[in-house]
Amino acid sequence: MTRSRYLTLIEGDLAEHMDGSLWVVKGCVHPPGGYVALPRVVESRKTKRYSESVEVVRRYYAHYVTYLAELGREVPVVPADDLIGTRRWMIEGRRGLSEPHGELLRLFEEVGLECGIAGSHLGGYSRPESDVDVHCLDSPGAYERIADLHSSGELQRVDFSDIVREVIDVAELLDVGVHVRLMASKLLQGRYRGRRITIRVVNCERVGEVLGPYVSTTPVDMVVRVTESDYRTPVIMGAEVVRASTPAIRKVRLLSHRLRFAEIPVGTMLDVVGYLRVNALG
């Protein structure tokens, strides 16, 4: 483990807290001296759902909650001085790997992708049934290369049992029926030599267009139709508004850090409840 205060961490990296908890770094915006992160393992208990992580923060780490103007909301920010080490998927997630992890990364390397092992296998809390989380740096043609690995048979689609398990374990926000249909068509979730894998393609270079400070923030309840899909994390989708509680909205950009919102096909209808934030770019 490496002292984190001397490092820059990115989406999916893990940070070890001085109290023994393990946190996962989220997003592309971090204030000086700290990291936006969510607790992943606390007192040997893994939090599977976002709502569980938020509850842990509310109960034990409320003093970390900080308002960030770039995000327009409060988020948990873990001070670097409270961290005793890190596990980075582009460094520790590429070293000394047992099989099939090393073999899987070599497969991605052969098609020109820079990837590392993340999640429970990086953090040391995996179980025999745990997914293998693979994080990759985005590059031109990255999604097409992942599609080619499926077409060649190196990667296989998830089966029905995988879909059921996903929906039972971590389904939030998406309608169950929609979630099931989307998972059946995803390329970022699949299987390799019988092991279930989840792929995140990380790209922080384009998020500036949707960040604050915001000139207005309005609660909104709307139905939208997806016009631009996205395979990357963070997910930034384009959508046209079909119906909204706030009038005069025609087009929006939808931002999410959850993989379930990646690869949503163009034309998909979504119910969106949240906040409409407008920055200087409109």
PDB file of C-alpha atoms in Angstrom:
ATOM      1  CA  MET A   1       0.000   0.000   0.000  1.00  0.00           C
ATOM      2  CA  THR A   2       1.248   3.498  -0.879  1.00  0.00           C
ATOM      3  CA  ARG A   3       0.721   6.740   1.015  1.00  0.00           C
ATOM      4  CA  SER A   4      -2.181   8.309  -0.877  1.00  0.00           C
ATOM      5  CA  ARG A   5      -1.497  11.957   0.002  1.00  0.00           C
ATOM      6  CA  TYR A   6       1.301  11.980  -2.574  1.00  0.00           C
ATOM      7  CA  LEU A   7      -0.836  10.566  -5.359  1.00  0.00           C
ATOM      8  CA  THR A   8      -3.619  11.515  -7.717  1.00  0.00           C
ATOM      9  CA  LEU A   9      -6.402   8.945  -7.604  1.00  0.00           C
ATOM     10  CA  ILE A  10      -8.935   8.336 -10.362  1.00  0.00           C
ATOM     11  CA  GLU A  11     -12.376   6.772 -10.709  1.00  0.00           C
ATOM     12  CA  GLY A  12     -12.340   3.229  -9.344  1.00  0.00           C
ATOM     13  CA  ASP A  13      -9.146   3.461  -7.304  1.00  0.00           C
ATOM     14  CA  LEU A  14      -9.385   2.218  -3.714  1.00  0.00           C
ATOM     15  CA  ALA A  15      -8.266   4.067  -0.601  1.00  0.00           C
ATOM     16  CA  GLU A  16      -7.668   2.554   2.833  1.00  0.00           C
ATOM     17  CA  HIS A  17      -8.877   4.661   5.750  1.00  0.00           C
ATOM     18  CA  MET A  18      -7.006   4.819   9.061  1.00  0.00           C
ATOM     19  CA  ASP A  19     -10.035   3.184  10.744  1.00  0.00           C
ATOM     20  CA  GLY A  20      -9.696   0.096   8.511  1.00  0.00           C
ATOM     21  CA  SER A  21     -12.534   0.912   6.118  1.00  0.00           C
ATOM     22  CA  LEU A  22     -12.002   0.762   2.355  1.00  0.00           C
ATOM     23  CA  TRP A  23     -13.325   3.498   0.052  1.00  0.00           C
ATOM     24  CA  VAL A  24     -13.769   3.658  -3.724  1.00  0.00           C
ATOM     25  CA  VAL A  25     -12.925   6.915  -5.492  1.00  0.00           C
ATOM     26  CA  LYS A  26     -15.821   8.292  -7.541  1.00  0.00           C
ATOM     27  CA  GLY A  27     -15.919  10.711 -10.431  1.00  0.00           C
ATOM     28  CA  CYS A  28     -13.530  13.232 -11.894  1.00  0.00           C
ATOM     29  CA  VAL A  29     -13.799  16.175  -9.482  1.00  0.00           C
ATOM     30  CA  HIS A  30     -11.829  16.197  -6.220  1.00  0.00           C
ATOM     31  CA  PRO A  31     -11.075  19.201  -4.015  1.00  0.00           C
ATOM     32  CA  PRO A  32      -7.532  19.953  -2.839  1.00  0.00           C
ATOM     33  CA  GLY A  33      -6.492  17.650  -0.038  1.00  0.00           C
ATOM     34  CA  GLY A  34      -9.245  15.077  -0.429  1.00  0.00           C
ATOM     35  CA  TYR A  35     -11.129  12.657  -2.642  1.00  0.00           C
ATOM     36  CA  VAL A  36     -14.792  12.218  -3.448  1.00  0.00           C
ATOM     37  CA  ALA A  37     -15.359   8.603  -2.464  1.00  0.00           C
ATOM     38  CA  LEU A  38     -17.881   6.114  -1.117  1.00  0.00           C
ATOM     39  CA  PRO A  39     -17.312   3.474   1.563  1.00  0.00           C
ATOM     40  CA  ARG A  40     -17.063  -0.004   0.066  1.00  0.00           C
ATOM     41  CA  VAL A  41     -16.047  -2.124   3.085  1.00  0.00           C
ATOM     42  CA  VAL A  42     -16.753  -1.000   6.657  1.00  0.00           C
ATOM     43  CA  GLU A  43     -16.174  -3.301   9.640  1.00  0.00           C
ATOM     44  CA  SER A  44     -15.691  -6.235   7.213  1.00  0.00           C
ATOM     45  CA  ARG A  45     -19.119  -5.607   5.649  1.00  0.00           C
ATOM     46  CA  LYS A  46     -19.355  -4.775   1.950  1.00  0.00           C
ATOM     47  CA  THR A  47     -21.871  -2.188   0.788  1.00  0.00           C
ATOM     48  CA  LYS A  48     -23.389  -3.354  -2.505  1.00  0.00           C
ATOM     49  CA  ARG A  49     -25.884  -0.601  -3.226  1.00  0.00           C
ATOM     50  CA  TYR A  50     -25.348   3.131  -3.545  1.00  0.00           C
ATOM     51  CA  SER A  51     -28.094   3.695  -0.960  1.00  0.00           C
ATOM     52  CA  GLU A  52     -26.206   1.511   1.531  1.00  0.00           C
ATOM     53  CA  SER A  53     -23.019   3.533   1.058  1.00  0.00           C
ATOM     54  CA  VAL A  54     -24.941   6.780   1.541  1.00  0.00           C
ATOM     55  CA  GLU A  55     -26.449   5.434   4.762  1.00  0.00           C
ATOM     56  CA  VAL A  56     -22.991   4.496   6.074  1.00  0.00           C
ATOM     57  CA  VAL A  57     -21.774   8.027   5.337  1.00  0.00           C
ATOM     58  CA  ARG A  58     -24.835   9.520   7.067  1.00  0.00           C
ATOM     59  CA  ARG A  59     -24.337   7.435  10.197  1.00  0.00           C
ATOM     60  CA  TYR A  60     -20.561   7.400  10.611  1.00  0.00           C
ATOM     61  CA  TYR A  61     -18.934   9.957   8.324  1.00  0.00           C
ATOM     62  CA  ALA A  62     -21.379  12.863   8.156  1.00  0.00           C
ATOM     63  CA  HIS A  63     -18.476  15.233   8.894  1.00  0.00           C
ATOM     64  CA  TYR A  64     -17.020  14.346   5.487  1.00  0.00           C
ATOM     65  CA  VAL A  65     -20.037  15.651   3.568  1.00  0.00           C
ATOM     66  CA  THR A  66     -18.977  18.748   1.630  1.00  0.00           C
ATOM     67  CA  TYR A  67     -20.671  20.972  -0.928  1.00  0.00           C
ATOM     68  CA  LEU A  68     -18.770  21.132  -4.246  1.00  0.00           C
ATOM     69  CA  ALA A  69     -19.799  23.887  -6.618  1.00  0.00           C
ATOM     70  CA  GLU A  70     -18.524  21.889  -9.609  1.00  0.00           C
ATOM     71  CA  LEU A  71     -21.084  19.183  -8.814  1.00  0.00           C
ATOM     72  CA  GLY A  72     -23.792  21.437  -7.424  1.00  0.00           C
ATOM     73  CA  ARG A  73     -24.408  19.169  -4.460  1.00  0.00           C
ATOM     74  CA  GLU A  74     -23.035  17.709  -1.261  1.00  0.00           C
ATOM     75  CA  VAL A  75     -20.770  14.660  -1.507  1.00  0.00           C
ATOM     76  CA  PRO A  76     -18.500  12.749   0.890  1.00  0.00           C
ATOM     77  CA  VAL A  77     -14.908  14.011   0.644  1.00  0.00           C
ATOM     78  CA  VAL A  78     -12.326  11.891   2.456  1.00  0.00           C
ATOM     79  CA  PRO A  79      -9.293  13.935   3.586  1.00  0.00           C
ATOM     80  CA  ALA A  80      -6.033  12.541   2.255  1.00  0.00           C
ATOM     81  CA  ASP A  81      -4.611  12.829   5.768  1.00  0.00           C
ATOM     82  CA  ASP A  82      -7.162  10.226   6.948  1.00  0.00           C
ATOM     83  CA  LEU A  83      -5.924   7.673   4.419  1.00  0.00           C
ATOM     84  CA  ILE A  84      -3.055   5.286   5.042  1.00  0.00           C
ATOM     85  CA  GLY A  85      -2.793   3.699   1.610  1.00  0.00           C
ATOM     86  CA  THR A  86      -4.166   3.185  -1.869  1.00  0.00           C
ATOM     87  CA  ARG A  87      -4.733   0.483  -4.442  1.00  0.00           C
ATOM     88  CA  ARG A  88      -4.785   1.883  -7.961  1.00  0.00           C
ATOM     89  CA  TRP A  89      -6.166  -0.216 -10.778  1.00  0.00           C
ATOM     90  CA  MET A  90      -3.602   1.098 -13.291  1.00  0.00           C
ATOM     91  CA  ILE A  91      -0.714   0.158 -10.971  1.00  0.00           C
ATOM     92  CA  GLU A  92      -1.491  -2.417  -8.270  1.00  0.00           C
ATOM     93  CA  GLY A  93      -4.306  -3.713 -10.492  1.00  0.00           C
ATOM     94  CA  ARG A  94      -1.757  -4.777 -13.111  1.00  0.00           C
ATOM     95  CA  ARG A  95       0.922  -6.379 -10.925  1.00  0.00           C
ATOM     96  CA  GLY A  96       1.417  -9.918  -9.700  1.00  0.00           C
ATOM     97  CA  LEU A  97      -1.970 -11.113 -10.871  1.00  0.00           C
ATOM     98  CA  SER A  98      -3.133 -14.694 -10.576  1.00  0.00           C
ATOM     99  CA  GLU A  99      -4.992 -16.324 -13.433  1.00  0.00           C
ATOM    100  CA  PRO A 100      -7.369 -15.720 -15.051  1.00  0.00           C
ATOM    101  CA  HIS A 101      -6.823 -12.033 -14.194  1.00  0.00           C
ATOM    102  CA  GLY A 102      -3.437 -11.722 -15.895  1.00  0.00           C
ATOM    103  CA  GLU A 103      -4.690 -13.602 -18.936  1.00  0.00           C
ATOM    104  CA  LEU A 104      -7.747 -11.355 -19.133  1.00  0.00           C
ATOM    105  CA  LEU A 105      -5.652  -8.175 -19.051  1.00  0.00           C
ATOM    106  CA  ARG A 106      -3.337  -9.565 -21.738  1.00  0.00           C
ATOM    107  CA  LEU A 107      -6.406 -10.128 -23.900  1.00  0.00           C
ATOM    108  CA  PHE A 108      -7.365  -6.462 -23.582  1.00  0.00           C
ATOM    109  CA  GLU A 109      -3.764  -5.384 -24.153  1.00  0.00           C
ATOM    110  CA  GLU A 110      -3.643  -7.366 -27.390  1.00  0.00           C
ATOM    111  CA  VAL A 111      -6.468  -5.228 -28.813  1.00  0.00           C
ATOM    112  CA  GLY A 112      -4.817  -1.985 -27.690  1.00  0.00           C
ATOM    113  CA  LEU A 113      -6.628  -1.245 -24.418  1.00  0.00           C
ATOM    114  CA  GLU A 114      -4.907  -0.131 -21.197  1.00  0.00           C
ATOM    115  CA  CYS A 115      -6.779  -1.862 -18.384  1.00  0.00           C
ATOM    116  CA  GLY A 116      -6.398  -3.008 -14.797  1.00  0.00           C
ATOM    117  CA  ILE A 117      -8.236  -5.114 -12.248  1.00  0.00           C
ATOM    118  CA  ALA A 118     -10.451  -3.093  -9.891  1.00  0.00           C
ATOM    119  CA  GLY A 119     -13.237  -3.767  -7.403  1.00  0.00           C
ATOM    120  CA  SER A 120     -13.198  -6.625  -4.909  1.00  0.00           C
ATOM    121  CA  HIS A 121     -10.260  -8.448  -6.524  1.00  0.00           C
ATOM    122  CA  LEU A 122      -8.129  -5.305  -6.206  1.00  0.00           C
ATOM    123  CA  GLY A 123      -9.385  -4.621  -2.691  1.00  0.00           C
ATOM    124  CA  GLY A 124      -8.829  -8.138  -1.397  1.00  0.00           C
ATOM    125  CA  TYR A 125     -12.438  -8.772  -0.381  1.00  0.00           C
ATOM    126  CA  SER A 126     -13.571 -10.933  -3.313  1.00  0.00           C
ATOM    127  CA  ARG A 127     -15.477 -14.180  -2.987  1.00  0.00           C
ATOM    128  CA  PRO A 128     -15.473 -17.149  -5.384  1.00  0.00           C
ATOM    129  CA  GLU A 129     -18.668 -15.839  -6.984  1.00  0.00           C
ATOM    130  CA  SER A 130     -17.463 -12.215  -7.238  1.00  0.00           C
ATOM    131  CA  ASP A 131     -17.377 -10.474 -10.606  1.00  0.00           C
ATOM    132  CA  VAL A 132     -14.013  -9.518 -12.049  1.00  0.00           C
ATOM    133  CA  ASP A 133     -14.053  -5.722 -12.438  1.00  0.00           C
ATOM    134  CA  VAL A 134     -11.926  -4.453 -15.314  1.00  0.00           C
ATOM    135  CA  HIS A 135     -11.314  -0.709 -15.653  1.00  0.00           C
ATOM    136  CA  CYS A 136      -9.858   0.658 -18.888  1.00  0.00           C
ATOM    137  CA  LEU A 137      -8.647   4.060 -20.024  1.00  0.00           C
ATOM    138  CA  ASP A 138     -10.763   5.393 -22.867  1.00  0.00           C
ATOM    139  CA  SER A 139      -9.171   5.711 -26.295  1.00  0.00           C
ATOM    140  CA  PRO A 140     -10.442   6.061 -29.874  1.00  0.00           C
ATOM    141  CA  GLY A 141     -12.271   2.893 -30.895  1.00  0.00           C
ATOM    142  CA  ALA A 142     -12.276   1.422 -27.375  1.00  0.00           C
ATOM    143  CA  TYR A 143     -15.909   0.340 -27.470  1.00  0.00           C
ATOM    144  CA  GLU A 144     -15.533  -1.184 -30.918  1.00  0.00           C
ATOM    145  CA  ARG A 145     -12.556  -3.237 -29.701  1.00  0.00           C
ATOM    146  CA  ILE A 146     -14.613  -4.567 -26.808  1.00  0.00           C
ATOM    147  CA  ALA A 147     -17.355  -5.429 -29.297  1.00  0.00           C
ATOM    148  CA  ASP A 148     -14.780  -7.305 -31.387  1.00  0.00           C
ATOM    149  CA  LEU A 149     -13.812  -9.407 -28.355  1.00  0.00           C
ATOM    150  CA  HIS A 150     -17.450 -10.461 -28.082  1.00  0.00           C
ATOM    151  CA  SER A 151     -17.732 -11.121 -31.822  1.00  0.00           C
ATOM    152  CA  SER A 152     -14.613 -13.303 -31.774  1.00  0.00           C
ATOM    153  CA  GLY A 153     -15.984 -15.360 -28.882  1.00  0.00           C
ATOM    154  CA  GLU A 154     -13.217 -14.344 -26.458  1.00  0.00           C
ATOM    155  CA  LEU A 155     -15.903 -12.713 -24.315  1.00  0.00           C
ATOM    156  CA  GLN A 156     -19.452 -14.042 -23.931  1.00  0.00           C
ATOM    157  CA  ARG A 157     -22.698 -12.270 -23.097  1.00  0.00           C
ATOM    158  CA  VAL A 158     -24.180 -12.573 -19.629  1.00  0.00           C
ATOM    159  CA  ASP A 159     -26.717 -15.345 -19.199  1.00  0.00           C
ATOM    160  CA  PHE A 160     -30.142 -15.138 -17.577  1.00  0.00           C
ATOM    161  CA  SER A 161     -28.848 -16.196 -14.155  1.00  0.00           C
ATOM    162  CA  ASP A 162     -26.327 -13.328 -14.257  1.00  0.00           C
ATOM    163  CA  ILE A 163     -29.106 -10.866 -15.049  1.00  0.00           C
ATOM    164  CA  VAL A 164     -31.325 -12.109 -12.232  1.00  0.00           C
ATOM    165  CA  ARG A 165     -28.459 -11.905  -9.754  1.00  0.00           C
ATOM    166  CA  GLU A 166     -27.608  -8.352 -10.828  1.00  0.00           C
ATOM    167  CA  VAL A 167     -31.192  -7.165 -10.485  1.00  0.00           C
ATOM    168  CA  ILE A 168     -31.597  -8.794  -7.061  1.00  0.00           C
ATOM    169  CA  ASP A 169     -28.252  -7.595  -5.695  1.00  0.00           C
ATOM    170  CA  VAL A 170     -27.855  -4.032  -6.894  1.00  0.00           C
ATOM    171  CA  ALA A 171     -30.833  -2.846  -8.963  1.00  0.00           C
ATOM    172  CA  GLU A 172     -31.697   0.760  -8.145  1.00  0.00           C
ATOM    173  CA  LEU A 173     -33.393   3.545 -10.087  1.00  0.00           C
ATOM    174  CA  LEU A 174     -34.053   1.592 -13.283  1.00  0.00           C
ATOM    175  CA  ASP A 175     -37.353  -0.231 -13.724  1.00  0.00           C
ATOM    176  CA  VAL A 176     -36.696  -3.963 -13.269  1.00  0.00           C
ATOM    177  CA  GLY A 177     -38.027  -4.846 -16.725  1.00  0.00           C
ATOM    178  CA  VAL A 178     -35.917  -2.157 -18.370  1.00  0.00           C
ATOM    179  CA  HIS A 179     -32.848  -3.252 -16.405  1.00  0.00           C
ATOM    180  CA  VAL A 180     -33.275  -6.878 -17.527  1.00  0.00           C
ATOM    181  CA  ARG A 181     -33.646  -5.912 -21.207  1.00  0.00           C
ATOM    182  CA  LEU A 182     -30.646  -3.592 -21.121  1.00  0.00           C
ATOM    183  CA  MET A 183     -28.359  -6.126 -19.455  1.00  0.00           C
ATOM    184  CA  ALA A 184     -29.135  -8.716 -22.111  1.00  0.00           C
ATOM    185  CA  SER A 185     -27.678  -6.416 -24.784  1.00  0.00           C
ATOM    186  CA  LYS A 186     -24.686  -4.960 -22.917  1.00  0.00           C
ATOM    187  CA  LEU A 187     -21.101  -5.451 -24.044  1.00  0.00           C
ATOM    188  CA  LEU A 188     -19.583  -4.007 -20.858  1.00  0.00           C
ATOM    189  CA  GLN A 189     -20.890  -6.925 -18.817  1.00  0.00           C
ATOM    190  CA  GLY A 190     -20.168 -10.475 -19.855  1.00  0.00           C
ATOM    191  CA  ARG A 191     -18.196 -13.629 -19.127  1.00  0.00           C
ATOM    192  CA  TYR A 192     -14.620 -14.744 -19.675  1.00  0.00           C
ATOM    193  CA  ARG A 193     -13.761 -18.431 -19.244  1.00  0.00           C
ATOM    194  CA  GLY A 194     -16.823 -18.884 -17.081  1.00  0.00           C
ATOM    195  CA  ARG A 195     -16.128 -15.877 -14.847  1.00  0.00           C
ATOM    196  CA  ARG A 196     -18.456 -12.929 -14.910  1.00  0.00           C
ATOM    197  CA  ILE A 197     -16.708  -9.648 -15.783  1.00  0.00           C
ATOM    198  CA  THR A 198     -17.733  -6.000 -15.632  1.00  0.00           C
ATOM    199  CA  ILE A 199     -15.887  -3.418 -17.737  1.00  0.00           C
ATOM    200  CA  ARG A 200     -15.690   0.328 -17.093  1.00  0.00           C
ATOM    201  CA  VAL A 201     -14.126   2.627 -19.671  1.00  0.00           C
ATOM    202  CA  VAL A 202     -12.992   5.731 -17.774  1.00  0.00           C
ATOM    203  CA  ASN A 203     -12.863   9.160 -19.422  1.00  0.00           C
ATOM    204  CA  CYS A 204     -12.687  12.388 -17.415  1.00  0.00           C
ATOM    205  CA  GLU A 205     -11.629  14.665 -20.267  1.00  0.00           C
ATOM    206  CA  ARG A 206     -15.129  15.632 -21.436  1.00  0.00           C
ATOM    207  CA  VAL A 207     -16.986  16.275 -18.180  1.00  0.00           C
ATOM    208  CA  GLY A 208     -16.227  20.010 -18.084  1.00  0.00           C
ATOM    209  CA  GLU A 209     -19.217  20.783 -20.282  1.00  0.00           C
ATOM    210  CA  VAL A 210     -21.653  19.554 -17.633  1.00  0.00           C
ATOM    211  CA  LEU A 211     -19.894  20.761 -14.467  1.00  0.00           C
ATOM    212  CA  GLY A 212     -20.689  23.822 -12.373  1.00  0.00           C
ATOM    213  CA  PRO A 213     -20.722  26.333 -10.917  1.00  0.00           C
ATOM    214  CA  TYR A 214     -24.384  26.373 -11.902  1.00  0.00           C
ATOM    215  CA  VAL A 215     -26.485  29.463 -12.451  1.00  0.00           C
ATOM    216  CA  SER A 216     -29.672  27.610 -11.480  1.00  0.00           C
ATOM    217  CA  THR A 217     -30.756  24.335  -9.870  1.00  0.00           C
ATOM    218  CA  THR A 218     -34.381  23.220 -10.121  1.00  0.00           C
ATOM    219  CA  PRO A 219     -36.099  20.022  -8.925  1.00  0.00           C
ATOM    220  CA  VAL A 220     -37.499  18.210 -11.942  1.00  0.00           C
ATOM    221  CA  ASP A 221     -39.621  15.183 -12.779  1.00  0.00           C
ATOM    222  CA  MET A 222     -39.541  14.323 -16.468  1.00  0.00           C
ATOM    223  CA  VAL A 223     -39.784  11.677 -19.156  1.00  0.00           C
ATOM    224  CA  VAL A 224     -36.972  11.754 -21.707  1.00  0.00           C
ATOM    225  CA  ARG A 225     -35.978   9.896 -24.861  1.00  0.00           C
ATOM    226  CA  VAL A 226     -32.276   9.057 -25.187  1.00  0.00           C
ATOM    227  CA  THR A 227     -30.717  10.647 -28.289  1.00  0.00           C
ATOM    228  CA  GLU A 228     -27.016  10.003 -27.549  1.00  0.00           C
ATOM    229  CA  SER A 229     -25.809   6.856 -25.825  1.00  0.00           C
ATOM    230  CA  ASP A 230     -22.508   6.608 -23.960  1.00  0.00           C
ATOM    231  CA  TYR A 231     -20.294   3.663 -23.010  1.00  0.00           C
ATOM    232  CA  ARG A 232     -17.908   5.626 -20.783  1.00  0.00           C
ATOM    233  CA  THR A 233     -17.745   6.451 -17.086  1.00  0.00           C
ATOM    234  CA  PRO A 234     -18.911   9.023 -16.145  1.00  0.00           C
ATOM    235  CA  VAL A 235     -21.894   8.448 -18.441  1.00  0.00           C
ATOM    236  CA  ILE A 236     -23.050  11.589 -20.267  1.00  0.00           C
ATOM    237  CA  MET A 237     -26.180  10.953 -22.331  1.00  0.00           C
ATOM    238  CA  GLY A 238     -28.044  13.322 -24.605  1.00  0.00           C
ATOM    239  CA  ALA A 239     -31.829  13.254 -24.358  1.00  0.00           C
ATOM    240  CA  GLU A 240     -34.892  15.089 -25.592  1.00  0.00           C
ATOM    241  CA  VAL A 241     -37.627  15.902 -23.107  1.00  0.00           C
ATOM    242  CA  VAL A 242     -41.006  14.305 -23.778  1.00  0.00           C
ATOM    243  CA  ARG A 243     -42.706  15.585 -20.640  1.00  0.00           C
ATOM    244  CA  ALA A 244     -41.439  17.616 -17.667  1.00  0.00           C
ATOM    245  CA  SER A 245     -42.648  19.313 -14.512  1.00  0.00           C
ATOM    246  CA  THR A 246     -40.570  22.325 -15.508  1.00  0.00           C
ATOM    247  CA  PRO A 247     -41.834  23.843 -18.799  1.00  0.00           C
ATOM    248  CA  ALA A 248     -39.745  25.024 -21.749  1.00  0.00           C
ATOM    249  CA  ILE A 249     -37.129  22.252 -21.480  1.00  0.00           C
ATOM    250  CA  ARG A 250     -36.399  20.636 -24.826  1.00  0.00           C
ATOM    251  CA  LYS A 251     -33.008  18.944 -24.515  1.00  0.00           C
ATOM    252  CA  VAL A 252     -30.883  17.835 -21.555  1.00  0.00           C
ATOM    253  CA  ARG A 253     -27.621  16.103 -20.775  1.00  0.00           C
ATOM    254  CA  LEU A 254     -27.890  13.266 -18.250  1.00  0.00           C
ATOM    255  CA  LEU A 255     -24.859  12.612 -16.034  1.00  0.00           C
ATOM    256  CA  SER A 256     -24.342   9.395 -14.045  1.00  0.00           C
ATOM    257  CA  HIS A 257     -21.456   7.440 -12.540  1.00  0.00           C
ATOM    258  CA  ARG A 258     -23.409   4.184 -12.484  1.00  0.00           C
ATOM    259  CA  LEU A 259     -22.535   1.567 -15.062  1.00  0.00           C
ATOM    260  CA  ARG A 260     -26.176   0.526 -15.508  1.00  0.00           C
ATOM    261  CA  PHE A 261     -26.760   3.799 -17.397  1.00  0.00           C
ATOM    262  CA  ALA A 262     -23.957   3.109 -19.889  1.00  0.00           C
ATOM    263  CA  GLU A 263     -24.936   1.637 -23.268  1.00  0.00           C
ATOM    264  CA  ILE A 264     -28.599   2.646 -22.961  1.00  0.00           C
ATOM    265  CA  PRO A 265     -29.806   2.469 -26.577  1.00  0.00           C
ATOM    266  CA  VAL A 266     -30.892   5.554 -28.475  1.00  0.00           C
ATOM    267  CA  GLY A 267     -34.667   5.803 -28.360  1.00  0.00           C
ATOM    268  CA  THR A 268     -35.020   4.392 -24.838  1.00  0.00           C
ATOM    269  CA  MET A 269     -37.596   6.218 -22.717  1.00  0.00           C
ATOM    270  CA  LEU A 270     -36.551   7.035 -19.143  1.00  0.00           C
ATOM    271  CA  ASP A 271     -38.356   8.484 -16.145  1.00  0.00           C
ATOM    272  CA  VAL A 272     -35.988  10.981 -14.521  1.00  0.00           C
ATOM    273  CA  VAL A 273     -36.461  12.475 -11.068  1.00  0.00           C
ATOM    274  CA  GLY A 274     -33.703  14.750  -9.853  1.00  0.00           C
ATOM    275  CA  TYR A 275     -32.328  18.240 -10.365  1.00  0.00           C
ATOM    276  CA  LEU A 276     -32.014  20.279 -13.522  1.00  0.00           C
ATOM    277  CA  ARG A 277     -28.734  22.166 -13.254  1.00  0.00           C
ATOM    278  CA  VAL A 278     -27.794  24.889 -15.735  1.00  0.00           C
ATOM    279  CA  ASN A 279     -24.195  26.088 -15.998  1.00  0.00           C
ATOM    280  CA  ALA A 280     -22.731  29.029 -17.882  1.00  0.00           C
ATOM    281  CA  LEU A 281     -22.686  26.978 -21.080  1.00  0.00           C
ATOM    282  CA  GLY A 282     -26.444  26.460 -20.824  1.00  0.00           C
TER     283      GLY A 282
END
